[in-house]
Amino acid sequence: MKLPAKAAIIEVLLRDGLQNEARPVPLPVKIDCLHKLPGAGLREIEIGAFVDPRRVPQMAGTRELAAEIQKRTFLTFPSKYAII
């Protein structure tokens, strides 16, 4: 089996990981995580989903996280996502 020359690592803690929490994580804690993840060398971070927080309470604050990630120019959104 031939392995690819490069692999992409996309961090999904703020999206998939938080959906496993019984209660929503406060926005300041999410922002703190967002600021710390690049320290691990991560540059592509999925921050959440633009869904109704009544359906998926853990995704509340995604728009605020999107605004925060745009301040950090060395981070990118995965190319298949866009901010609406």
Coordinates of N, CA and C in Angstrom, one line a residue, residues 13-67:
L13 N -12.8 19.4 17.7 CA -13.3 19.5 19.1 C -14.5 20.4 19.2
L14 N -14.4 21.6 18.7 CA -15.4 22.6 18.9 C -16.7 22.3 18.1
R15 N -16.7 21.3 17.3 CA -17.9 20.9 16.6 C -18.3 19.5 17.1
D16 N -17.7 18.4 16.7 CA -18.1 17.1 17.1 C -17.9 16.8 18.6
G17 N -16.8 17.2 19.1 CA -16.4 16.9 20.5 C -17.5 17.5 21.5
L18 N -17.9 18.7 21.3 CA -18.9 19.3 22.2 C -20.2 18.7 22.1
Q19 N -20.6 18.1 21.0 CA -21.9 17.5 20.9 C -22.1 16.3 21.9
N20 N -21.0 15.8 22.4 CA -21.1 14.7 23.4 C -21.3 15.2 24.8
E21 N -21.2 16.5 25.0 CA -21.4 17.1 26.4 C -22.9 17.2 26.7
A22 N -23.2 16.9 27.9 CA -24.6 16.9 28.4 C -25.2 18.3 28.4
R23 N -24.3 19.2 28.7 CA -24.8 20.6 28.8 C -23.9 21.5 27.9
P24 N -24.5 22.5 27.3 CA -23.7 23.4 26.4 C -22.5 24.0 27.2
V25 N -21.4 24.1 26.5 CA -20.1 24.7 27.0 C -20.3 26.2 26.8
P26 N -20.0 27.0 27.9 CA -20.1 28.5 27.7 C -19.2 29.0 26.6
L27 N -19.6 30.0 25.9 CA -18.9 30.6 24.8 C -17.4 31.0 25.3
P28 N -17.2 31.6 26.4 CA -15.8 32.0 26.8 C -14.9 30.8 26.9
V29 N -15.4 29.6 27.3 CA -14.6 28.4 27.3 C -14.3 28.0 25.9
K30 N -15.3 28.1 25.0 CA -15.0 27.7 23.6 C -14.0 28.6 22.9
I31 N -14.1 29.9 23.2 CA -13.1 30.9 22.7 C -11.7 30.6 23.3
D32 N -11.6 30.2 24.5 CA -10.3 29.9 25.1 C -9.7 28.6 24.4
C33 N -10.6 27.6 24.1 CA -10.1 26.4 23.4 C -9.6 26.9 22.0
L34 N -10.4 27.7 21.4 CA -10.0 28.2 20.0 C -8.6 28.8 20.0
H35 N -8.3 29.6 21.1 CA -7.0 30.3 21.2 C -5.9 29.3 21.5
K36 N -6.2 28.2 22.2 CA -5.2 27.3 22.6 C -4.8 26.2 21.5
L37 N -5.8 25.8 20.7 CA -5.6 24.8 19.7 C -4.4 25.0 18.8
P38 N -4.2 26.2 18.3 CA -3.0 26.5 17.4 C -1.7 26.2 18.1
G39 N -1.6 26.2 19.4 CA -0.4 25.9 20.1 C 0.0 24.5 19.9
A40 N -0.9 23.6 19.5 CA -0.6 22.2 19.2 C -0.3 22.0 17.8
G41 N -0.2 23.1 17.0 CA 0.2 23.1 15.6 C -1.0 23.0 14.7
L42 N -2.2 23.1 15.2 CA -3.4 22.9 14.4 C -3.7 24.2 13.7
R43 N -3.9 24.2 12.4 CA -4.2 25.4 11.6 C -5.6 25.3 10.9
E44 N -6.2 24.2 10.9 CA -7.5 24.1 10.3 C -8.4 23.5 11.3
I45 N -9.4 24.3 11.7 CA -10.3 24.0 12.9 C -11.7 24.1 12.5
E46 N -12.5 23.1 12.7 CA -13.9 23.2 12.5 C -14.5 23.7 13.8
I47 N -15.2 24.8 13.8 CA -15.6 25.5 15.0 C -17.0 25.2 15.4
G48 N -17.8 24.6 14.6 CA -19.2 24.4 15.0 C -20.1 24.2 13.8
A49 N -21.4 24.3 14.0 CA -22.3 24.2 12.9 C -23.3 25.3 13.0
F50 N -23.8 25.8 11.9 CA -24.8 26.9 11.9 C -26.1 26.2 11.9
V51 N -26.5 25.7 13.1 CA -27.8 25.1 13.3 C -28.6 25.8 14.4
D52 N -29.8 25.6 14.4 CA -30.7 26.2 15.5 C -30.2 25.7 16.8
P53 N -29.8 26.5 17.7 CA -29.3 26.0 19.1 C -30.5 25.3 19.8
R54 N -31.7 25.5 19.5 CA -32.8 24.8 20.1 C -32.7 23.3 19.7
R55 N -32.2 23.0 18.6 CA -32.0 21.6 18.1 C -30.7 21.0 18.6
V56 N -29.7 21.8 18.6 CA -28.3 21.3 19.0 C -27.8 22.4 19.9
P57 N -28.1 22.4 21.2 CA -27.7 23.5 22.1 C -26.2 23.6 22.2
Q58 N -25.4 22.6 22.0 CA -23.9 22.7 22.0 C -23.4 23.6 20.9
M59 N -24.1 23.8 19.9 CA -23.6 24.6 18.8 C -23.9 26.1 18.9
A60 N -24.5 26.5 20.0 CA -24.8 27.9 20.3 C -23.5 28.6 20.3
G61 N -23.4 29.8 19.7 CA -22.2 30.6 19.7 C -21.3 30.4 18.5
T62 N -21.7 29.6 17.6 CA -20.9 29.3 16.4 C -20.5 30.6 15.6
R63 N -21.5 31.5 15.5 CA -21.2 32.7 14.8 C -20.2 33.6 15.5
E64 N -20.2 33.6 16.8 CA -19.2 34.3 17.6 C -17.9 33.7 17.4
L65 N -17.8 32.4 17.4 CA -16.5 31.7 17.2 C -16.0 32.0 15.8
A66 N -16.9 32.1 14.8 CA -16.5 32.4 13.4 C -15.8 33.8 13.4
A67 N -16.4 34.7 14.1 CA -15.9 36.1 14.2 C -14.5 36.0 14.8

